[in-house]
CSV table of C-alpha atoms in Angstrom, one decimal:
chain,number,residue,atom,x,y,z
A,800,MET,CA,100.9,91.8,99.1
A,801,GLN,CA,101.6,95.5,99.2
A,802,LEU,CA,104.1,97.0,101.6
A,803,ARG,CA,105.7,100.4,102.1
A,804,TYR,CA,109.4,101.0,102.3
A,805,SER,CA,110.4,104.3,103.9
A,806,PHE,CA,113.7,106.2,103.4
A,807,ARG,CA,115.0,109.5,104.7
A,808,LEU,CA,115.3,112.4,102.2
A,809,TYR,CA,117.7,115.3,102.3
A,810,PRO,CA,116.5,118.0,99.9
A,811,ASP,CA,118.6,121.1,99.5
A,812,THR,CA,117.2,124.6,100.0
A,813,GLY,CA,115.7,125.0,96.5
A,814,GLN,CA,114.1,121.6,96.7
A,815,GLN,CA,112.6,122.3,100.0
A,816,ARG,CA,110.9,125.4,98.5
A,817,ALA,CA,109.7,123.3,95.6
A,818,LEU,CA,108.3,120.7,98.0
A,819,ALA,CA,106.6,123.4,100.1
A,820,ARG,CA,105.0,124.7,96.9
A,821,ALA,CA,103.8,121.2,96.0
A,822,PHE,CA,102.4,120.7,99.5
A,823,GLY,CA,100.5,123.9,99.3
A,824,CYS,CA,99.0,123.3,95.9
A,825,ALA,CA,97.9,119.8,96.9
A,826,ARG,CA,96.3,121.2,100.1
A,827,VAL,CA,94.4,123.9,98.1
A,828,VAL,CA,93.0,121.4,95.7
A,829,PHE,CA,92.0,119.1,98.6
A,830,ASN,CA,90.2,122.0,100.3
A,831,ASP,CA,88.5,123.1,97.1
A,832,ALA,CA,87.2,119.5,96.6
A,833,VAL,CA,85.9,119.3,100.1
A,834,ARG,CA,84.2,122.7,99.8
A,835,ALA,CA,82.6,121.6,96.5
A,836,ARG,CA,81.1,118.5,98.1
A,837,GLU,CA,79.9,120.5,101.1
A,838,GLU,CA,78.2,123.1,98.9
A,839,ALA,CA,76.5,120.4,96.8
A,840,GLY,CA,75.3,118.7,100.0
A,841,ALA,CA,73.9,122.0,101.4
A,842,ALA,CA,72.1,122.7,98.1
A,843,LYS,CA,70.6,119.1,98.1
A,844,GLN,CA,72.3,118.4,94.9
A,845,PRO,CA,74.3,115.2,93.8
A,846,PHE,CA,77.9,115.2,94.7
A,847,PRO,CA,80.1,116.2,91.7
A,848,LYS,CA,82.0,113.4,90.1
A,849,ALA,CA,85.8,113.0,90.2
A,850,ALA,CA,86.1,113.9,86.5
A,851,GLU,CA,84.0,117.0,86.9
A,852,LEU,CA,86.1,118.1,90.0
A,853,SER,CA,89.3,117.5,88.1
A,854,LYS,CA,88.2,119.6,85.2
A,855,ARG,CA,86.9,122.4,87.4
A,856,LEU,CA,89.5,122.5,90.2
A,857,ILE,CA,92.6,121.7,88.2
A,858,THR,CA,92.3,122.1,84.4
A,859,GLU,CA,90.1,125.2,84.4
A,860,ALA,CA,91.5,126.6,87.6
A,861,LYS,CA,95.0,126.8,86.0
A,862,GLN,CA,93.6,129.2,83.4
A,863,THR,CA,92.5,131.7,86.1
A,864,VAL,CA,94.6,134.4,87.7
A,865,GLU,CA,93.7,133.2,91.2
A,866,ARG,CA,94.9,129.6,90.6
A,867,SER,CA,97.5,130.0,87.9
A,868,TRP,CA,100.2,128.9,90.3
A,869,LEU,CA,98.8,125.4,90.2
A,870,GLY,CA,100.7,124.9,87.0
A,871,GLU,CA,104.0,125.2,88.9
A,872,VAL,CA,103.7,121.6,90.3
A,873,SER,CA,103.1,118.2,88.8
A,874,ALA,CA,99.5,117.6,87.7
A,875,VAL,CA,99.7,114.1,89.2
A,876,VAL,CA,100.2,115.5,92.7
A,877,LEU,CA,96.9,117.5,92.2
A,878,GLN,CA,95.1,114.5,90.8
A,879,GLN,CA,96.2,112.3,93.7
A,880,SER,CA,94.9,115.0,96.1
A,881,LEU,CA,91.4,114.6,94.6
A,882,ARG,CA,91.7,110.8,94.9
A,883,ASP,CA,92.4,111.3,98.6
A,884,VAL,CA,89.2,113.3,99.0
A,885,GLU,CA,87.2,110.6,97.2
A,886,THR,CA,88.8,107.9,99.5
A,887,ALA,CA,88.0,110.0,102.6
A,888,TYR,CA,84.4,110.4,101.7
A,889,ARG,CA,84.1,106.7,100.7
A,890,ASN,CA,85.4,105.7,104.1
A,891,PHE,CA,83.2,108.2,105.9
A,892,PHE,CA,80.0,106.8,104.3
A,893,ALA,CA,81.1,103.2,104.8
A,894,SER,CA,81.7,104.0,108.5
A,895,LEU,CA,78.2,105.6,108.7
A,896,LYS,CA,76.6,102.4,107.2
A,897,GLY,CA,78.6,100.1,109.5
A,898,GLY,CA,80.5,98.6,106.6
A,899,ARG,CA,83.9,99.7,107.9
A,900,LYS,CA,85.5,98.2,111.0
A,901,GLY,CA,86.9,100.3,113.8
A,902,ALA,CA,85.9,103.5,115.3
A,903,LYS,CA,83.4,105.8,113.5
A,904,MET,CA,85.0,108.2,111.1
A,905,GLY,CA,84.1,111.8,110.6
A,906,ALA,CA,83.6,113.7,107.4
A,907,PRO,CA,86.8,115.1,105.7
A,908,HIS,CA,87.8,118.5,107.1
A,909,PHE,CA,89.8,121.3,105.6
A,910,LYS,CA,93.6,121.1,105.7
A,911,SER,CA,95.6,123.9,107.1
A,912,ARG,CA,99.0,125.3,106.1
A,913,LYS,CA,99.9,125.1,109.8
A,914,ASP,CA,99.4,121.3,109.8
A,915,LYS,CA,102.7,119.8,111.0
A,916,ARG,CA,102.6,116.9,108.6
A,917,GLN,CA,102.5,117.4,104.9
A,918,SER,CA,102.5,114.9,102.1
A,919,ILE,CA,102.2,114.5,98.3
A,920,ARG,CA,102.1,111.4,96.1
A,921,PHE,CA,103.6,110.6,92.8
A,922,THR,CA,102.4,107.6,90.7
A,923,ALA,CA,104.1,106.1,87.7
A,924,ASN,CA,102.3,108.6,85.4
A,925,ALA,CA,104.4,111.4,87.0
A,926,ARG,CA,107.5,109.8,85.5
A,927,TRP,CA,109.6,110.0,88.7
A,928,SER,CA,112.7,107.9,88.7
A,929,ILE,CA,115.8,106.8,90.7
A,930,THR,CA,118.9,108.0,89.1
A,931,ASP,CA,122.1,106.0,88.6
A,932,SER,CA,123.7,107.9,91.5
A,933,GLY,CA,120.9,106.9,93.9
A,934,ARG,CA,118.9,110.1,93.9
A,935,LEU,CA,115.1,110.3,93.7
A,936,ASN,CA,114.2,112.4,90.6
A,937,LEU,CA,110.8,114.1,91.1
A,938,PRO,CA,109.1,116.2,88.5
A,939,LYS,CA,109.4,120.0,89.0
A,940,ILE,CA,111.4,119.3,92.2
A,941,GLY,CA,114.7,117.8,91.1
A,942,ALA,CA,117.0,115.0,92.1
A,943,VAL,CA,116.7,114.6,95.9
A,944,LYS,CA,119.4,112.9,98.0
A,945,VAL,CA,118.2,109.7,99.6
A,946,LYS,CA,119.7,107.7,102.5
A,947,TRP,CA,119.2,104.1,101.3
A,948,SER,CA,119.2,101.7,104.2
A,949,ARG,CA,118.3,98.7,102.1
A,950,THR,CA,117.6,97.7,98.4
A,951,LEU,CA,114.1,97.9,97.0
A,952,PRO,CA,113.1,94.3,96.1
A,953,THR,CA,111.0,95.3,93.1
A,954,THR,CA,110.1,98.4,91.1
A,955,PRO,CA,107.8,100.7,93.2
A,956,SER,CA,104.4,101.6,91.9
A,957,SER,CA,104.3,105.0,93.6
A,958,VAL,CA,106.2,107.2,96.0
A,959,THR,CA,104.8,109.5,98.7
A,960,VAL,CA,107.0,112.4,99.9
A,961,ILE,CA,106.3,113.2,103.6
A,962,LYS,CA,107.4,116.1,105.8
A,963,ASP,CA,106.8,115.2,109.4
A,964,ALA,CA,106.3,117.4,112.4
A,965,ALA,CA,110.0,117.3,113.2
A,966,GLY,CA,110.8,118.9,109.8
A,967,ARG,CA,112.2,115.6,108.4
A,968,TYR,CA,111.5,114.4,104.9
A,969,PHE,CA,110.8,110.8,103.9
A,970,ALA,CA,110.1,108.9,100.7
A,971,SER,CA,107.6,106.1,101.1
A,972,PHE,CA,107.6,103.6,98.3
A,973,VAL,CA,104.7,101.2,97.6
A,974,ILE,CA,106.1,97.7,96.8
A,975,ASP,CA,104.2,94.6,95.5
A,976,THR,CA,105.8,91.6,97.0
A,977,ASP,CA,105.5,87.9,96.0
A,978,PRO,CA,104.5,85.8,99.1
A,979,ALA,CA,106.0,82.7,97.6
A,980,VAL,CA,109.4,84.3,97.2
A,981,ASP,CA,109.2,85.8,100.7
A,982,GLN,CA,108.3,82.4,102.2
A,983,ALA,CA,111.2,80.7,100.5
A,984,ARG,CA,113.6,83.1,102.2
A,985,MET,CA,112.5,82.0,105.7
A,986,PRO,CA,114.2,79.1,107.4
A,987,GLU,CA,112.0,76.1,107.9
A,988,THR,CA,111.0,75.5,111.6
A,989,ASP,CA,108.3,73.7,113.5
A,990,ARG,CA,108.6,75.7,116.7
A,991,THR,CA,105.6,77.4,118.2
A,992,ILE,CA,105.5,80.0,120.9
A,993,GLY,CA,103.1,81.8,123.2
A,994,ILE,CA,103.7,85.4,124.2
A,995,ASP,CA,102.5,87.2,127.3
A,996,LEU,CA,102.9,91.0,126.9
A,997,GLY,CA,103.4,93.1,130.0
A,998,LEU,CA,105.0,96.2,131.5
A,999,THR,CA,107.7,94.9,133.8
A,1000,HIS,CA,108.9,92.6,131.0
A,1001,PHE,CA,107.8,93.7,127.5
A,1002,ALA,CA,107.2,90.0,126.6
A,1003,VAL,CA,107.6,86.7,128.3
A,1004,LEU,CA,107.7,83.7,126.0
A,1005,SER,CA,106.3,80.2,126.7
A,1006,ASP,CA,109.8,78.8,126.6
A,1007,GLY,CA,110.8,80.9,129.6
A,1008,THR,CA,112.6,83.7,127.7
A,1009,LYS,CA,112.0,87.1,129.2
A,1010,ILE,CA,112.4,90.3,127.2
A,1011,ASP,CA,112.9,93.4,129.2
A,1012,SER,CA,110.8,96.5,128.5
A,1013,PRO,CA,113.1,99.3,127.1
A,1014,ARG,CA,110.7,102.0,128.4
A,1015,PHE,CA,111.9,104.6,125.9
A,1016,LEU,CA,109.5,107.3,127.0
A,1017,ARG,CA,110.3,106.9,130.7
A,1018,ARG,CA,114.0,107.1,130.0
A,1019,ALA,CA,113.6,110.3,128.0
A,1020,GLU,CA,111.1,112.0,130.3
A,1021,LYS,CA,113.7,114.3,132.0
A,1022,LYS,CA,114.9,115.6,128.6
A,1023,LEU,CA,111.3,116.0,127.4
A,1024,LYS,CA,110.2,117.9,130.4
A,1025,LYS,CA,113.1,120.3,130.1
A,1026,ALA,CA,112.3,120.9,126.4
A,1027,GLN,CA,108.6,121.4,127.1
A,1028,ARG,CA,109.4,124.0,129.9
A,1029,GLU,CA,111.6,125.9,127.5
A,1030,LEU,CA,108.8,125.9,124.9
A,1031,SER,CA,106.2,127.2,127.4
A,1032,ARG,CA,108.3,130.2,128.2
A,1033,LYS,CA,108.6,131.4,124.6
A,1034,GLN,CA,106.2,134.0,123.2
A,1035,LYS,CA,103.6,132.7,120.9
A,1036,GLY,CA,104.2,133.4,117.3
A,1037,SER,CA,107.9,134.1,117.8
A,1038,LYS,CA,110.7,132.5,115.9
A,1039,ASN,CA,112.2,131.2,119.2
A,1040,ARG,CA,109.0,129.4,120.0
A,1041,GLU,CA,109.0,127.6,116.6
A,1042,GLU,CA,112.6,126.5,117.3
A,1043,ALA,CA,111.6,125.3,120.7
A,1044,ARG,CA,108.6,123.5,119.3
A,1045,LEU,CA,110.9,121.7,116.8
A,1046,LYS,CA,113.2,120.7,119.7
A,1047,VAL,CA,110.3,119.1,121.6
A,1048,THR,CA,109.0,117.4,118.4
A,1049,ARG,CA,112.4,115.9,117.5
A,1050,ALA,CA,112.8,114.6,121.1
A,1051,HIS,CA,109.4,112.8,120.8
A,1052,ALA,CA,110.3,111.6,117.3
A,1053,LYS,CA,113.6,110.1,118.6
A,1054,VAL,CA,111.6,108.1,121.3
A,1055,ALA,CA,109.1,106.9,118.7
A,1056,ASP,CA,111.8,105.8,116.3
A,1057,ALA,CA,113.6,103.9,119.0
A,1058,ARG,CA,110.4,102.1,120.0
A,1059,ARG,CA,109.6,101.3,116.4
A,1060,GLU,CA,113.1,99.9,115.8
A,1061,PHE,CA,112.7,97.7,118.9
A,1062,HIS,CA,109.3,96.4,117.7
A,1063,HIS,CA,110.6,95.6,114.2
A,1064,GLN,CA,113.7,93.7,115.4
A,1065,LEU,CA,111.8,91.7,118.0
A,1066,SER,CA,108.9,90.8,115.7
A,1067,THR,CA,111.2,89.8,112.9
A,1068,ARG,CA,113.2,87.6,115.2
A,1069,LEU,CA,110.1,85.9,116.5
A,1070,ILE,CA,108.7,85.4,113.0
A,1071,CYS,CA,112.0,84.0,111.8
A,1072,GLU,CA,112.4,81.5,114.6
A,1073,ASN,CA,108.8,80.2,115.0
A,1074,GLN,CA,106.2,78.7,112.7
A,1075,GLY,CA,103.3,79.5,115.0
A,1076,ILE,CA,102.9,82.5,117.4
A,1077,ALA,CA,100.0,83.1,119.9
A,1078,VAL,CA,99.3,86.4,121.5
A,1079,GLU,CA,96.5,87.8,123.7
A,1080,ASP,CA,94.1,90.3,122.3
A,1081,LEU,CA,94.6,93.0,124.9
A,1082,SER,CA,92.2,95.9,125.4
A,1083,VAL,CA,94.8,98.6,125.0
A,1084,ALA,CA,92.2,101.4,124.8
A,1085,GLY,CA,90.8,100.3,128.2
A,1086,LEU,CA,94.1,100.0,129.9
A,1087,ALA,CA,95.1,103.4,128.6
A,1088,ARG,CA,92.3,104.9,130.8
A,1089,THR,CA,93.9,103.5,134.0
A,1090,ARG,CA,96.8,104.8,136.1
A,1091,LEU,CA,99.1,102.7,134.0
A,1092,ALA,CA,98.2,104.7,130.9
A,1093,LYS,CA,101.7,106.2,130.3
A,1094,SER,CA,103.4,102.9,130.6
A,1095,VAL,CA,100.9,101.2,128.4
A,1096,HIS,CA,101.4,103.7,125.6
A,1097,ASP,CA,105.2,103.5,126.1
A,1098,ALA,CA,105.1,99.8,125.5
A,1099,GLY,CA,103.2,100.1,122.2
A,1100,TRP,CA,101.6,96.6,122.3
A,1101,SER,CA,99.2,97.3,119.4
A,1102,SER,CA,102.0,98.4,117.1
A,1103,PHE,CA,104.0,95.3,118.0
A,1104,VAL,CA,101.1,92.9,117.4
A,1105,SER,CA,100.3,94.6,114.1
A,1106,MET,CA,103.9,94.0,112.9
A,1107,LEU,CA,103.6,90.3,113.9
A,1108,GLU,CA,100.4,90.1,112.0
A,1109,TYR,CA,101.6,91.4,108.6
A,1110,LYS,CA,105.0,89.7,108.8
A,1111,ALA,CA,103.3,86.4,109.6
A,1112,ALA,CA,101.1,86.7,106.5
A,1113,ARG,CA,104.1,87.8,104.4
A,1114,TYR,CA,106.4,84.9,105.4
A,1115,GLY,CA,103.8,82.1,105.7
A,1116,ARG,CA,103.8,81.9,109.5
A,1117,THR,CA,100.7,81.5,111.7
A,1118,LEU,CA,99.6,84.1,114.2
A,1119,VAL,CA,96.7,83.4,116.5
A,1120,ARG,CA,95.0,85.9,118.8
A,1121,ILE,CA,93.1,84.5,121.8
A,1122,GLY,CA,90.3,86.3,123.6
A,1123,ARG,CA,91.2,88.9,126.2
A,1124,PHE,CA,88.9,87.2,128.7
A,1125,GLU,CA,90.8,84.0,128.7
A,1126,PRO,CA,92.0,83.4,132.3
A,1127,THR,CA,95.6,82.9,131.4
A,1128,SER,CA,97.0,84.3,134.7
A,1129,GLN,CA,94.5,82.3,136.8
A,1130,THR,CA,94.9,78.9,135.3
A,1131,CYS,CA,97.6,76.4,136.3
A,1132,SER,CA,99.5,75.4,133.1
A,1133,THR,CA,100.4,72.0,134.7
A,1134,CYS,CA,97.0,70.6,135.8
A,1135,GLY,CA,94.6,73.1,134.2
A,1136,VAL,CA,92.8,74.1,137.4
A,1137,LYS,CA,91.6,77.7,137.6
A,1138,ASP,CA,93.0,79.1,140.8
A,1139,GLY,CA,91.2,82.4,140.9
A,1140,PRO,CA,92.2,86.0,140.2
A,1141,LYS,CA,95.3,87.5,141.7
A,1142,PRO,CA,96.5,91.1,142.2
A,1143,LEU,CA,99.3,92.4,140.0
A,1144,SER,CA,101.7,92.4,143.0
A,1145,VAL,CA,101.7,88.6,143.0
A,1146,ARG,CA,104.4,87.6,140.6
A,1147,GLU,CA,104.7,83.9,141.7
A,1148,TRP,CA,102.1,81.6,143.1
A,1149,THR,CA,101.6,77.9,144.0
A,1150,CYS,CA,98.7,75.9,142.6
A,1151,THR,CA,96.5,74.6,145.3
A,1152,ALA,CA,95.5,71.5,143.3
A,1153,CYS,CA,98.9,70.1,142.2
A,1154,GLY,CA,101.3,72.2,144.2
A,1155,SER,CA,103.2,73.5,141.1
A,1156,VAL,CA,105.1,76.7,141.6
A,1157,HIS,CA,104.5,79.2,138.7
A,1158,ASP,CA,106.0,82.4,137.6
A,1159,ARG,CA,103.0,84.5,136.8
A,1160,ASP,CA,104.1,85.7,133.3
A,1161,HIS,CA,105.7,82.4,132.2
A,1162,ASN,CA,102.6,80.5,133.2
A,1163,ALA,CA,100.4,83.0,131.3
A,1164,ALA,CA,102.5,82.6,128.2
A,1165,ILE,CA,102.1,78.8,128.3
A,1166,ASN,CA,98.4,79.2,128.7
A,1167,VAL,CA,98.2,81.6,125.8
A,1168,LYS,CA,100.0,79.0,123.6
A,1169,THR,CA,97.6,76.2,124.8
A,1170,ALA,CA,94.5,78.3,124.3
A,1171,ALA,CA,95.6,79.2,120.7
A,1172,GLY,CA,95.8,75.5,119.8
A,1173,LEU,CA,99.6,75.7,119.2
A,1174,ALA,CA,100.5,73.2,121.9
A,1175,VAL,CA,101.8,69.7,120.8
A,1176,SER,CA,98.9,67.3,120.1
A,1177,ALA,CA,98.7,63.7,121.4
A,1178,CYS,CA,100.5,62.4,118.3
A,1179,GLY,CA,103.4,64.8,118.8
A,1180,ALA,CA,102.6,67.1,115.8
A,1181,PRO,CA,102.1,70.8,116.3
A,1182,VAL,CA,98.7,72.2,115.6
A,1183,ARG,CA,98.8,74.9,112.9
A,1184,PRO,CA,95.6,77.0,112.3
A,1185,GLY,CA,95.1,78.8,109.0
A,1186,ALA,CA,96.9,82.0,108.1
A,1187,ILE,CA,95.3,85.4,108.6
A,1188,PRO,CA,95.0,88.2,106.0
A,1189,ALA,CA,97.8,90.7,105.7
A,1190,GLN,CA,97.7,94.3,106.8
A,1191,ARG,CA,99.4,97.1,105.0
A,1192,GLU,CA,102.0,98.6,107.3
A,1193,GLU,CA,104.9,100.9,107.1
A,1194,THR,CA,107.9,98.6,107.1
A,1195,GLY,CA,110.6,101.2,106.9
A,1196,SER,CA,114.1,99.8,106.6
A,1197,HIS,CA,113.2,96.7,108.7
A,1198,GLY,CA,112.1,93.1,108.2
A,1199,PHE,CA,113.8,89.9,107.3
A,1200,PRO,CA,116.8,89.4,107.1
A,1201,THR,CA,118.0,90.4,110.6
A,1202,GLN,CA,121.7,91.2,110.0
A,1203,ALA,CA,123.0,94.6,111.0
A,1204,ARG,CA,122.0,97.6,108.8
A,1205,ALA,CA,122.3,101.3,108.7
A,1206,ALA,CA,120.3,103.3,111.2
């Protein structure tokens, strides 16, 4: 199973210039490859192969006056940019034919030097390394300072250097993990849990535990509004406007980082404590079109469930998603009678059949667990459906174990 481990980089001024040069060269090669494919399509000719593009856009281009500066960066960076083009077109055509799940993908478009996110990738052929002093040594860039928040479990196969919209630099390492070793690290347990996701409480568990919603965006709204007003007053194209834009971007990045940290800590705790977990397959896209849109996006349910999914596959746990049309809030968890729909303002109700008094969210969490088949069977043994395939996710400096670590 492949995962990504992300760490903060702190390049000096010279290394920042070298990285900017590498970002620009990779972007030019990407755009040249897209242009070559578009010209071939317009002329009704076959698309040029990867080897032909590599020879024309990299090897031969370095010999010309217009593209001689391509030799100032690692050739692996340029080759990986061509691979990105091939992957983008492959996904585009698979989406057109219906062979790719999810929303329809558009054709690759040209990258701009004004794009706020830039990235380059180094594979093992680039001969990058981690020095004895803990720095990341990149070809034609130098030894960059890294803030290590945890130890890499194995030798990475590649590293991607990213500059985000807030001007921060990150190194994202691709790690191949052994599922057997990861599962052995987890404590044995037979506990199962059902989770009801919401807005008042981020999650209510079937054992009665209620986890409050941090509402990171709502808490930072006042600061964000002030920063956005200052940005709107700055003249377009001025240096002051760019500084104000960075201030807004960093404020949003702080909110996103706090939300991601909360999701990682909670998902890791649930995976560590339970063998089986059941969640409801919510229609986040549909809820995001309602008056609750801001609160729905602030909660980040999809990101949280995705973390549960890949961590369950990594550590040998079971995650079950039940259908979004299952009447978990309408069914009595005691007698199983469907009592009809109720408005969101009703947080507690009494079953008309058996007279049981239910907390709306706790009752829904129990029904989620029952519908997923994780409830205790007649013989007393928990039901354990098969495991799901893993997803590739950005793990950052999070995951099992759960002890304190550097921010």
